[in-house]
XYZ file of C-alpha atoms in Angstrom:
104
model
C -21.207 -1.835 -4.944
C -23.414 -2.104 -2.329
C -24.972 -5.418 -1.828
C -28.768 -5.337 -3.071
C -28.283 -2.409 -5.099
C -29.975 -2.433 -8.330
C -28.834 0.483 -10.658
C -32.463 2.144 -12.250
C -30.403 4.085 -14.879
C -31.713 7.144 -13.732
C -28.316 9.216 -14.396
C -28.536 10.842 -10.805
C -25.450 9.420 -9.717
C -23.619 11.236 -12.950
C -24.479 14.830 -11.489
C -21.704 15.003 -9.429
C -17.751 15.714 -10.377
C -15.551 13.473 -9.038
C -12.026 14.107 -8.662
C -10.030 12.043 -10.916
C -6.764 10.247 -10.374
C -3.868 9.810 -12.847
C -4.792 6.449 -13.219
C -8.579 7.170 -14.182
C -7.180 9.645 -16.864
C -4.674 7.270 -18.182
C -7.539 4.875 -18.663
C -9.754 7.531 -20.611
C -7.097 8.658 -22.603
C -6.447 4.964 -23.901
C -9.905 5.476 -25.240
C -8.418 7.976 -27.455
C -10.499 10.913 -25.656
C -8.766 13.911 -25.368
C -8.047 15.066 -21.967
C -9.376 18.554 -22.577
C -12.796 17.132 -23.389
C -13.206 15.399 -19.676
C -10.709 16.856 -17.279
C -11.284 20.361 -15.441
C -8.543 21.064 -13.423
C -9.442 23.082 -10.216
C -6.545 24.481 -7.818
C -4.282 22.242 -9.262
C -6.840 18.795 -9.009
C -8.126 17.349 -11.862
C -12.126 16.613 -12.047
C -14.457 14.983 -14.288
C -15.835 17.597 -16.524
C -19.411 18.380 -16.225
C -21.893 19.947 -19.074
C -25.331 20.871 -18.771
C -25.127 19.976 -15.007
C -24.263 16.221 -16.109
C -21.134 14.299 -16.569
C -19.531 14.525 -20.182
C -19.952 10.840 -20.529
C -23.552 10.230 -19.630
C -25.613 9.182 -22.604
C -29.265 8.530 -23.047
C -30.954 5.768 -24.982
C -34.712 5.018 -25.037
C -35.415 6.811 -21.864
C -32.440 5.184 -19.927
C -28.969 6.680 -19.046
C -25.945 4.898 -19.374
C -22.250 5.719 -19.297
C -20.437 5.970 -22.377
C -17.017 5.052 -21.079
C -18.200 2.367 -18.665
C -15.179 -0.370 -18.836
C -12.913 3.002 -18.327
C -14.899 4.990 -16.076
C -12.974 6.414 -12.857
C -12.445 4.161 -9.661
C -14.974 6.613 -7.600
C -17.558 5.695 -10.027
C -16.723 2.083 -9.887
C -17.327 1.941 -6.144
C -20.493 3.600 -6.180
C -22.933 3.209 -4.497
C -20.992 2.787 -1.156
C -23.486 4.138 1.284
C -27.168 5.312 1.396
C -28.608 4.819 -1.989
C -32.056 4.983 -1.841
C -32.336 8.098 -3.786
C -29.299 7.163 -6.053
C -27.961 10.925 -5.232
C -24.464 10.755 -3.762
C -23.538 12.864 -0.666
C -20.100 12.626 -0.572
C -19.286 12.253 -4.055
C -18.848 15.636 -5.480
C -16.369 18.034 -3.956
C -16.468 21.397 -2.358
C -13.997 23.015 -4.489
C -15.739 21.980 -7.721
C -19.263 22.863 -6.409
C -18.330 26.186 -5.122
C -16.723 26.918 -8.441
C -19.603 25.641 -10.254
C -22.384 27.223 -8.243
C -20.464 30.739 -8.180
């Protein structure tokens, strides 16, 4: 995580679908969550499922967003932000194949 970054809990970073590693999937499965709930396979690669334009694990309470699986979140989410974070929207966080499929 970038030095000086303070999360605003806006949820903007959770509008992208990160590619999931086998370890990411194992960590989430250990929570008792079924793979079908959170994994979408596209062209042989596993991505985080997006529902209603956000990550399936994004929650909201009292106007603030939070990760429902924070302790088991994917590695790329643990590393975020790792670049320009002024607007909280990841530039290279989402992957083209996923976006092409979702955007038609």
